[in-house]
Amino acid sequence: MESHEPKTSNSTAEEDGCSNWDRAVVARRVERLFLHLNPPPEFSDGVELARCAGRAKSDVNTEQLSKYMRGKYRDVQQKVYDYFNSRPELQTPLEISKDEHRELCMRQLMGLVREAGIRPFRYVVEEPAKYFAILEAVGSVDMSLGIKMGVQYSLWGGSVLNLGTKKHRDKYFEGIDNVEYPGCFAMTELHHGSNVQGLQTVATFDPIKDEFIIDTPNDGAIKWWIGNAAVHGKFATVFAKLMLPTHDTKGVADMGVHAFIVPIRDMKTHKPLPGVEIHDCGHKVGLNGVDNGALRFRSVRIPRDDLLNRFGDVSRDGKYTSSLPSINKRFAATLGELVGGRVGLAYSSVGVLKIAVIIAVRYSLLRQQFGPPKAPEISILDYQSQQHKLMPMLASTYAFHFATLDLIDKYSEMKKTHDEQLVGDVHALSAVLKSYVTSYTAKSLSICREACGGHGYAAVNRFGSLRNDHDIFQTFEGDNTVLLQQVAGYLLKQYKEKFQGGTLTVTWNYLRESMNSYLSQPNPVTARWEGEDHLRDPKFQLDAFRYRTSRLLQSVAVRLRKHSKTLGSFGAWNRCLNHLLTLAESHIESVILAKFIDAVRSCPDPSSRAALKLLCDLYALDRIWNDIGTYRNVDYVAPNKAKAIHKLTEYLCFQVKNISRELVDAFDLPDYVTRAPIGMQAAEEAYAQYTQFAGF
Amino acid sequence: MESHEPKTSNSTAEEDGCSNWDRAVVARRVERLFLHLNPPPEFSDGVELARCAGRAKSDVNTEQLSKYMRGKYRDVQQKVYDYFNSRPELQTPLEISKDEHRELCMRQLMGLVREAGIRPFRYVVEEPAKYFAILEAVGSVDMSLGIKMGVQYSLWGGSVLNLGTKKHRDKYFEGIDNVEYPGCFAMTELHHGSNVQGLQTVATFDPIKDEFIIDTPNDGAIKWWIGNAAVHGKFATVFAKLMLPTHDTKGVADMGVHAFIVPIRDMKTHKPLPGVEIHDCGHKVGLNGVDNGALRFRSVRIPRDDLLNRFGDVSRDGKYTSSLPSINKRFAATLGELVGGRVGLAYSSVGVLKIAVIIAVRYSLLRQQFGPPKAPEISILDYQSQQHKLMPMLASTYAFHFATLDLIDKYSEMKKTHDEQLVGDVHALSAVLKSYVTSYTAKSLSICREACGGHGYAAVNRFGSLRNDHDIFQTFEGDNTVLLQQVAGYLLKQYKEKFQGGTLTVTWNYLRESMNSYLSQPNPVTARWEGEDHLRDPKFQLDAFRYRTSRLLQSVAVRLRKHSKTLGSFGAWNRCLNHLLTLAESHIESVILAKFIDAVRSCPDPSSRAALKLLCDLYALDRIWNDIGTYRNVDYVAPNKAKAIHKLTEYLCFQVKNISRELVDAFDLPDYVTRAPIGMQAAEEAYAQYTQFAGF
């Protein structure tokens, strides 16, 4: 153990009301405890032989760790697992045609709601954490089912509850809840996805008949990718520009995008209603259990009451009323209500990542290939390269677990209190977490497949369907690249407010402090500290993450100001786009790390805490190493410190590997949920299950 | 243009017989020419508005560029395209069951061979470049067909030609050629993929009956993933440990892994032969047109003549004879003959990458979303972030095109001359190119899907099937992580030879010089040069790439020596594994860059040369920027130079974007090969094709 740094350098400044000095003291205690539990790693060559000798004995108490990880809603998740486990005919086979898959998916949803008696709709607004727990569990049965359920309850149902008023709730709640009213969320058009304000579908008010007339003005405005539309939907929440008649020469005023309930199929015959043309969007890369369709409207009339009028209404005489002063505000309020979808995706994405990591880690422990001369072959997880692929991923899975649980807590709180600061915080946090987590999971699924070699390519071992189904998580409910830009925009706003002395949103409070430390030069002394105590000190890690965010933020603000003069604000933004995206990612990495450090500290069981501390250090140092160029470029870390970070990262991978079986077991997902033969909990059965599957 | 660097600093040392001084002169001429053709970029904000104003006028002559890119064997590729284009019933539909897909794939192969009269088998040994051209074209029809064809001709057929002798060729050539003898290549076992020497299937010689007895001793030795086995195969080349009876107490001697021709199904009834148990490996992530099966042998007898005896033979009385002195040498010679598979995969992987890049670039030019206030929306390729995703990928595609063509040339030459140095070179080069290119393509397919948003998720737009089919390229014919290690091993051997004054293999000749420059300190003057002339000077780029390789090589050699003392050679290797993998990647990046620079220089058409120079610079600088931490850490580049590299990389992305349509057109793949509606050459038809597909 190298440890020659002074320990009192971090006794200034405050954060979240807890002084850093306190924090450092706690951190040192945690570290001492950790070192007590896990004897100091002999960070020398001597211990290396253990790398070939298999896993070191582990102290981790899986049950305790699992208990700490488990959310409040594990019971309802177990109910979902048990129900589908008891109904093999409802399980999705490896080979199924698109049309059969869609029907099966509908039967799965019906079974869940009507037979298992799990009614997710009531939780959408009232107990969102429970809703998301059900969503995650359902997604692990078949991700198509998760998305189908999300379309019905979060999107179609959610739009009625969140954008409509009591009359809509009274009229539609029951039918949505029991799936008598399967519905769609018709926002995206062929030519417009991310740019919702550019939608072209129109809803023109006809004051004579007291109706809206819904029209698709051109091919580009065809509603596209609408889930539930191709086969099952009876209704659609249609987003369209509200057009009101005026008395001026134009004759009509565009009031901006609003949402309308439009019946699309006959309740009895199930045939498309007059004026509604429905086509099938066809096969997708994944999620083929969801029937995405395309909708074209030709003068479809709906009563005035079917405008979802929470944020803007039209009176009998065609007058527009709203509690919100402008089109932009109303648009923001409308989209703001849809933020739950992102929360759910971020959370479900972590669920997918857990399944993949469990399978990849267990198989990597099982699989043996090569080894020292004249000795038995060793497990492929004993190879440094395999640890490098999977251990930072395992650490990230834990990090994301805590971060998304926190997001759900904040979201639930927001739904209760409608606190304005919290609304802003949840919006930005859900956008950036959804983006960051789903991109990470998507990459990880490919890494897991590749890390499991040929057997990872067997469909039964799940990486293919997980990847294909999850892939679109990066795009829907907000394209990741677009969402990251929104968050960069929020960060710049916060930055501006800081300099005007205003208050910062909770999640970004850290910027106040780290911006100060950033604006001074990096400390040439600490830049040279390379002892393990220092590198594993949460204070060093958080400082480094936040320094980076602050630096990116300050420098992009300067660049934007400079370029705006010649390019205008849009041109300047585009000129700095890569920089802005990096800023948003750096920010969320800081936020995730802070949450993870809190979660380590709050863990009551010492052995679990020690394991979490190990994972947290790996998460932190791996990320710092990944961007070491930035840190080196401003001499935030000296060359030898950079090397020490790299060396320690590799060593932490090795340490995590030694308890990796317990760490994946702690996710507490039974074999009938993970379902991959090569990822079975009882290693001795894995190959046998796999050969049996092939008919041996 | 910043250009204040002295120009004579590179007048020492030689390389490939051409002095650097000459090279630098040529390079400057090329650059001047380039600057003359493309006026110097106004590397300031003024020009930036063009980023929003759409594509600048381009000078690229697509036809000329295409002509330069096109290989000698375009004709036979066109024949393949035309044949399948004329036979719609042979085209693979989006939805097809596994069993139907397998039958269709067989019909496609039969059609190719018997109807279109394309007979790839004769080219496997005699004109490999033509064989690979057919393979690439066939793979673009359906990658399953490409792999099915590869199994029949490269693996099953190739093993007969390359590991057998005249008697085998005489007996099997015709049947393999016309697919009357569909066959398998049964190497991989359930428990052993990469570690071929660990295979457990045995072939015991019975001197009484003059036969070998093939046995699967345990479940782990079941042959697994054997293409053509589940349904169509009549024969298999089975890899097994040759056991010869001895007169000592053991009674039997293990002569190492050999290859045997084993009939697996009856020629008439097509039933599995006695002792041969065949099962279906089932659904895979992709390539479901290939019938991978599992084989278990129970005392299956084959005549002595069915040992593929080129490198080792057994006489009638059970004596072993071989021209090669040891088991290891024979094993190396045997596996060495299979190197063609890797050459083919590297080349086909570039073919897949081309299709993906064409679709992604064309759609990104077509798709519009957002824009400056009160102005029309702009194409998504006008966004810096989209350029960042796709333009380095486009540059890499060109880089890989030239590198794999060169590999094929070398391979063809090797097949003619059997030159020993060339054999070594081709082996290492094919391993590392296969690994590097297939990993890159796999990542790129995900990036392309994501870059094309929701419409990229429509199955008809191909990213899903391309990714699923291509995915396993990273694993079969040698797991990428394992192959990279082999190459790192070769590099270390070369390093050792350098210091012993021996000759280096051609591809690695550069190490001799760059190791010298590495062993001196980085030049503190050039480390500060940041002018565009300098950064785009091939000499700077190559020096930087090679410096990195040499540094990684020298440092890992030191580390290995150090760790070997305490950990033994296996432990030391594992301790340095990540380092070794980075070394191998750095090496191939250097090799690819050198080839690309040559290709730029050799291009006769000035406008094409200018376009290629732009791509080559982007390839080089993007790679340097990706590993800027390493360069910064040793002060090979100063902080401001690092920033200049980053800035220029972004600018080159923008420049390449301006000619990106022409650059993808130059790949010369017709719409009926790329087949994605959103990637059609005529942009105005893309959306219409796409909506028509959905039934509008």
CSV table of N, CA, C and O in Angstrom, one decimal, chain B residues 234-305:
chain,number,residue,atom,x,y,z
B,234,LYS,N,-22.8,-34.7,-46.4
B,234,LYS,CA,-22.6,-36.1,-46.6
B,234,LYS,C,-21.3,-36.5,-46.0
B,234,LYS,O,-21.1,-37.7,-45.6
B,235,PHE,N,-20.3,-35.6,-46.0
B,235,PHE,CA,-19.0,-35.9,-45.4
B,235,PHE,C,-18.6,-34.9,-44.4
B,235,PHE,O,-19.2,-33.8,-44.4
B,236,ALA,N,-17.6,-35.2,-43.6
B,236,ALA,CA,-17.0,-34.2,-42.7
B,236,ALA,C,-15.5,-34.5,-42.7
B,236,ALA,O,-15.1,-35.6,-42.6
B,237,THR,N,-14.8,-33.4,-42.7
B,237,THR,CA,-13.4,-33.4,-42.3
B,237,THR,C,-13.3,-33.3,-40.8
B,237,THR,O,-13.7,-32.3,-40.3
B,238,VAL,N,-13.0,-34.4,-40.2
B,238,VAL,CA,-13.0,-34.5,-38.7
B,238,VAL,C,-11.6,-34.3,-38.2
B,238,VAL,O,-10.7,-35.1,-38.6
B,239,PHE,N,-11.4,-33.4,-37.3
B,239,PHE,CA,-10.2,-33.2,-36.6
B,239,PHE,C,-10.1,-34.0,-35.3
B,239,PHE,O,-11.0,-33.9,-34.5
B,240,ALA,N,-9.1,-34.9,-35.2
B,240,ALA,CA,-9.1,-35.8,-34.1
B,240,ALA,C,-7.6,-36.1,-33.8
B,240,ALA,O,-6.7,-36.0,-34.6
B,241,LYS,N,-7.4,-36.5,-32.5
B,241,LYS,CA,-6.0,-36.9,-32.1
B,241,LYS,C,-5.8,-38.3,-32.7
B,241,LYS,O,-6.5,-39.3,-32.5
B,242,LEU,N,-4.7,-38.4,-33.5
B,242,LEU,CA,-4.3,-39.6,-34.1
B,242,LEU,C,-3.6,-40.5,-33.1
B,242,LEU,O,-2.6,-40.1,-32.5
B,243,MET,N,-4.2,-41.7,-32.9
B,243,MET,CA,-3.6,-42.7,-31.9
B,243,MET,C,-3.0,-43.9,-32.6
B,243,MET,O,-3.8,-44.5,-33.4
B,244,LEU,N,-1.8,-44.1,-32.4
B,244,LEU,CA,-1.1,-45.3,-33.1
B,244,LEU,C,-0.8,-46.3,-32.0
B,244,LEU,O,-0.3,-45.9,-30.9
B,245,PRO,N,-1.0,-47.5,-32.3
B,245,PRO,CA,-0.6,-48.6,-31.4
B,245,PRO,C,0.9,-48.6,-31.2
B,245,PRO,O,1.7,-48.4,-32.2
B,246,THR,N,1.4,-48.9,-30.0
B,246,THR,CA,2.8,-49.0,-29.8
B,246,THR,C,3.1,-50.3,-29.1
B,246,THR,O,2.1,-51.0,-28.7
B,247,HIS,N,4.4,-50.6,-28.9
B,247,HIS,CA,4.7,-51.9,-28.3
B,247,HIS,C,5.1,-51.6,-26.8
B,247,HIS,O,5.5,-52.6,-26.1
B,248,ASP,N,5.0,-50.4,-26.4
B,248,ASP,CA,5.3,-50.2,-24.9
B,248,ASP,C,4.1,-50.4,-24.1
B,248,ASP,O,3.1,-50.9,-24.5
B,249,THR,N,4.3,-50.1,-22.8
B,249,THR,CA,3.2,-50.5,-21.8
B,249,THR,C,1.9,-49.7,-22.1
B,249,THR,O,0.8,-50.1,-21.8
B,250,LYS,N,2.1,-48.4,-22.6
B,250,LYS,CA,0.9,-47.6,-22.8
B,250,LYS,C,0.0,-48.2,-23.9
B,250,LYS,O,-1.2,-48.0,-23.9
B,251,GLY,N,0.7,-48.8,-24.9
B,251,GLY,CA,-0.1,-49.4,-25.9
B,251,GLY,C,-0.5,-48.5,-27.0
B,251,GLY,O,-1.0,-49.0,-28.1
B,252,VAL,N,-0.4,-47.2,-26.8
B,252,VAL,CA,-0.9,-46.3,-27.8
B,252,VAL,C,-0.2,-45.0,-27.7
B,252,VAL,O,0.2,-44.6,-26.6
B,253,ALA,N,0.1,-44.3,-28.8
B,253,ALA,CA,0.8,-43.1,-28.8
B,253,ALA,C,0.0,-42.0,-29.5
B,253,ALA,O,-0.6,-42.2,-30.5
B,254,ASP,N,-0.1,-40.8,-28.8
B,254,ASP,CA,-0.9,-39.7,-29.3
B,254,ASP,C,0.0,-38.9,-30.3
B,254,ASP,O,1.0,-38.3,-29.9
B,255,MET,N,-0.3,-38.9,-31.5
B,255,MET,CA,0.5,-38.2,-32.6
B,255,MET,C,0.0,-36.8,-32.8
B,255,MET,O,0.5,-36.1,-33.7
B,256,GLY,N,-1.0,-36.3,-32.1
B,256,GLY,CA,-1.4,-35.0,-32.2
B,256,GLY,C,-2.7,-34.9,-33.2
B,256,GLY,O,-3.1,-35.9,-33.7
B,257,VAL,N,-3.2,-33.7,-33.3
B,257,VAL,CA,-4.4,-33.5,-34.1
B,257,VAL,C,-4.2,-33.7,-35.6
B,257,VAL,O,-3.3,-33.1,-36.1
B,258,HIS,N,-5.0,-34.5,-36.2
B,258,HIS,CA,-4.9,-34.8,-37.7
B,258,HIS,C,-6.4,-34.6,-38.2
B,258,HIS,O,-7.3,-34.7,-37.5
B,259,ALA,N,-6.4,-34.5,-39.5
B,259,ALA,CA,-7.7,-34.4,-40.2
B,259,ALA,C,-8.1,-35.7,-41.0
B,259,ALA,O,-7.2,-36.2,-41.7
B,260,PHE,N,-9.3,-36.1,-40.9
B,260,PHE,CA,-9.8,-37.3,-41.5
B,260,PHE,C,-11.1,-37.0,-42.3
B,260,PHE,O,-12.0,-36.3,-41.8
B,261,ILE,N,-11.3,-37.7,-43.4
B,261,ILE,CA,-12.5,-37.6,-44.1
B,261,ILE,C,-13.5,-38.7,-43.6
B,261,ILE,O,-13.1,-39.9,-43.6
B,262,VAL,N,-14.6,-38.2,-43.0
B,262,VAL,CA,-15.5,-39.2,-42.5
B,262,VAL,C,-16.9,-39.0,-43.1
B,262,VAL,O,-17.5,-38.0,-43.0
B,263,PRO,N,-17.4,-40.1,-43.9
B,263,PRO,CA,-18.7,-40.0,-44.4
B,263,PRO,C,-19.7,-40.0,-43.2
B,263,PRO,O,-19.6,-40.7,-42.3
B,264,ILE,N,-20.7,-39.1,-43.3
B,264,ILE,CA,-21.6,-39.0,-42.1
B,264,ILE,C,-23.0,-39.4,-42.5
B,264,ILE,O,-23.8,-39.7,-41.7
B,265,ARG,N,-23.4,-39.3,-43.8
B,265,ARG,CA,-24.7,-39.7,-44.2
B,265,ARG,C,-24.6,-40.6,-45.4
B,265,ARG,O,-23.7,-40.5,-46.2
B,266,ASP,N,-25.6,-41.5,-45.5
B,266,ASP,CA,-25.6,-42.4,-46.6
B,266,ASP,C,-25.9,-41.6,-47.9
B,266,ASP,O,-26.7,-40.7,-48.0
B,267,MET,N,-25.1,-41.9,-49.0
B,267,MET,CA,-25.2,-41.2,-50.2
B,267,MET,C,-26.6,-41.3,-50.9
B,267,MET,O,-27.0,-40.4,-51.6
B,268,LYS,N,-27.3,-42.5,-50.6
B,268,LYS,CA,-28.6,-42.6,-51.2
B,268,LYS,C,-29.7,-42.2,-50.3
B,268,LYS,O,-30.5,-41.4,-50.6
B,269,THR,N,-29.7,-42.8,-49.1
B,269,THR,CA,-30.9,-42.5,-48.2
B,269,THR,C,-30.7,-41.2,-47.5
B,269,THR,O,-31.7,-40.7,-46.9
B,270,HIS,N,-29.5,-40.7,-47.4
B,270,HIS,CA,-29.2,-39.5,-46.7
B,270,HIS,C,-29.4,-39.6,-45.2
B,270,HIS,O,-29.3,-38.7,-44.4
B,271,LYS,N,-29.5,-40.9,-44.7
B,271,LYS,CA,-29.6,-41.1,-43.3
B,271,LYS,C,-28.2,-41.1,-42.6
B,271,LYS,O,-27.3,-41.5,-43.3
B,272,PRO,N,-28.1,-40.7,-41.4
B,272,PRO,CA,-26.8,-40.7,-40.7
B,272,PRO,C,-26.3,-42.2,-40.7
B,272,PRO,O,-27.1,-43.1,-40.5
B,273,LEU,N,-25.0,-42.3,-41.0
B,273,LEU,CA,-24.4,-43.6,-41.0
B,273,LEU,C,-24.3,-44.2,-39.6
B,273,LEU,O,-24.3,-43.5,-38.6
B,274,PRO,N,-24.1,-45.5,-39.5
B,274,PRO,CA,-24.0,-46.2,-38.2
B,274,PRO,C,-22.9,-45.6,-37.4
B,274,PRO,O,-21.8,-45.3,-37.9
B,275,GLY,N,-23.2,-45.3,-36.1
B,275,GLY,CA,-22.2,-44.7,-35.2
B,275,GLY,C,-22.1,-43.2,-35.3
B,275,GLY,O,-21.4,-42.6,-34.4
B,276,VAL,N,-22.8,-42.6,-36.2
B,276,VAL,CA,-22.8,-41.2,-36.3
B,276,VAL,C,-24.1,-40.6,-35.8
B,276,VAL,O,-25.2,-40.9,-36.3
B,277,GLU,N,-24.0,-39.9,-34.7
B,277,GLU,CA,-25.2,-39.2,-34.1
B,277,GLU,C,-25.2,-37.8,-34.5
B,277,GLU,O,-24.2,-37.1,-34.2
B,278,ILE,N,-26.3,-37.3,-35.1
B,278,ILE,CA,-26.3,-35.9,-35.6
B,278,ILE,C,-27.5,-35.2,-34.9
B,278,ILE,O,-28.6,-35.7,-34.9
B,279,HIS,N,-27.2,-34.0,-34.3
B,279,HIS,CA,-28.3,-33.2,-33.8
B,279,HIS,C,-28.1,-31.8,-34.4
B,279,HIS,O,-27.1,-31.4,-34.9
B,280,ASP,N,-29.2,-31.0,-34.2
B,280,ASP,CA,-29.3,-29.7,-34.7
B,280,ASP,C,-28.9,-28.7,-33.6
B,280,ASP,O,-29.4,-28.7,-32.5
B,281,CYS,N,-27.9,-27.8,-33.9
B,281,CYS,CA,-27.5,-26.8,-32.9
B,281,CYS,C,-28.6,-25.7,-32.8
B,281,CYS,O,-28.5,-24.9,-31.9
B,282,GLY,N,-29.6,-25.8,-33.6
B,282,GLY,CA,-30.7,-24.9,-33.4
B,282,GLY,C,-30.5,-23.5,-33.9
B,282,GLY,O,-29.6,-23.2,-34.7
B,283,HIS,N,-31.4,-22.6,-33.4
B,283,HIS,CA,-31.4,-21.2,-33.9
B,283,HIS,C,-30.2,-20.5,-33.4
B,283,HIS,O,-29.7,-20.6,-32.3
B,284,LYS,N,-29.7,-19.7,-34.3
B,284,LYS,CA,-28.5,-18.8,-34.0
B,284,LYS,C,-29.0,-17.3,-34.0
B,284,LYS,O,-30.1,-17.0,-34.4
B,285,VAL,N,-28.1,-16.5,-33.5
B,285,VAL,CA,-28.4,-15.0,-33.6
B,285,VAL,C,-28.6,-14.6,-35.0
B,285,VAL,O,-29.4,-13.8,-35.3
B,286,GLY,N,-27.8,-15.2,-35.9
B,286,GLY,CA,-28.0,-14.9,-37.3
B,286,GLY,C,-27.5,-16.1,-38.1
B,286,GLY,O,-27.3,-17.2,-37.6
B,287,LEU,N,-27.4,-15.9,-39.4
B,287,LEU,CA,-26.9,-17.0,-40.3
B,287,LEU,C,-27.8,-18.2,-40.2
B,287,LEU,O,-27.3,-19.3,-40.3
B,288,ASN,N,-29.1,-18.0,-40.0
B,288,ASN,CA,-29.9,-19.2,-39.9
B,288,ASN,C,-30.2,-20.0,-41.1
B,288,ASN,O,-30.8,-21.1,-41.1
B,289,GLY,N,-29.6,-19.5,-42.2
B,289,GLY,CA,-29.7,-20.3,-43.5
B,289,GLY,C,-28.6,-21.4,-43.5
B,289,GLY,O,-28.6,-22.3,-44.3
B,290,VAL,N,-27.7,-21.3,-42.5
B,290,VAL,CA,-26.6,-22.4,-42.4
B,290,VAL,C,-27.0,-23.4,-41.4
B,290,VAL,O,-27.4,-23.0,-40.2
B,291,ASP,N,-27.0,-24.6,-41.7
B,291,ASP,CA,-27.5,-25.7,-40.8
B,291,ASP,C,-26.3,-26.2,-40.0
B,291,ASP,O,-25.7,-27.2,-40.3
B,292,ASN,N,-26.1,-25.5,-38.9
B,292,ASN,CA,-25.0,-26.0,-38.0
B,292,ASN,C,-25.5,-27.1,-37.1
B,292,ASN,O,-26.6,-27.1,-36.5
B,293,GLY,N,-24.7,-28.2,-37.0
B,293,GLY,CA,-25.1,-29.3,-36.3
B,293,GLY,C,-24.0,-29.8,-35.3
B,293,GLY,O,-22.9,-29.3,-35.3
B,294,ALA,N,-24.4,-30.8,-34.5
B,294,ALA,CA,-23.5,-31.4,-33.6
B,294,ALA,C,-23.3,-32.9,-33.9
B,294,ALA,O,-24.3,-33.6,-34.3
B,295,LEU,N,-22.1,-33.4,-33.9
B,295,LEU,CA,-21.8,-34.7,-34.3
B,295,LEU,C,-21.1,-35.5,-33.1
B,295,LEU,O,-20.2,-35.0,-32.5
B,296,ARG,N,-21.7,-36.7,-32.9
B,296,ARG,CA,-21.0,-37.6,-32.0
B,296,ARG,C,-20.7,-38.9,-32.7
B,296,ARG,O,-21.5,-39.4,-33.5
B,297,PHE,N,-19.4,-39.4,-32.5
B,297,PHE,CA,-19.0,-40.6,-33.2
B,297,PHE,C,-18.8,-41.7,-32.2
B,297,PHE,O,-18.2,-41.6,-31.1
B,298,ARG,N,-19.4,-42.8,-32.6
B,298,ARG,CA,-19.2,-44.0,-31.8
B,298,ARG,C,-18.6,-45.1,-32.6
B,298,ARG,O,-19.2,-45.8,-33.4
B,299,SER,N,-17.3,-45.3,-32.4
B,299,SER,CA,-16.5,-46.3,-33.2
B,299,SER,C,-16.8,-46.3,-34.7
B,299,SER,O,-17.2,-47.3,-35.2
B,300,VAL,N,-16.7,-45.2,-35.3
B,300,VAL,CA,-16.9,-45.1,-36.7
B,300,VAL,C,-15.6,-45.4,-37.4
B,300,VAL,O,-14.6,-44.8,-37.2
B,301,ARG,N,-15.7,-46.4,-38.3
B,301,ARG,CA,-14.5,-46.9,-39.0
B,301,ARG,C,-14.4,-46.2,-40.4
B,301,ARG,O,-15.4,-46.2,-41.1
B,302,ILE,N,-13.2,-45.8,-40.7
B,302,ILE,CA,-12.9,-45.3,-42.0
B,302,ILE,C,-11.6,-45.9,-42.5
B,302,ILE,O,-10.7,-46.2,-41.7
B,303,PRO,N,-11.5,-46.0,-43.9
B,303,PRO,CA,-10.2,-46.6,-44.4
B,303,PRO,C,-9.0,-45.7,-44.1
B,303,PRO,O,-9.2,-44.5,-44.0
B,304,ARG,N,-7.9,-46.3,-44.1
B,304,ARG,CA,-6.6,-45.6,-43.8
B,304,ARG,C,-6.4,-44.4,-44.8
B,304,ARG,O,-5.9,-43.4,-44.5
B,305,ASP,N,-6.9,-44.7,-46.0
B,305,ASP,CA,-6.7,-43.7,-47.1
B,305,ASP,C,-7.4,-42.4,-46.8
B,305,ASP,O,-7.2,-41.3,-47.4
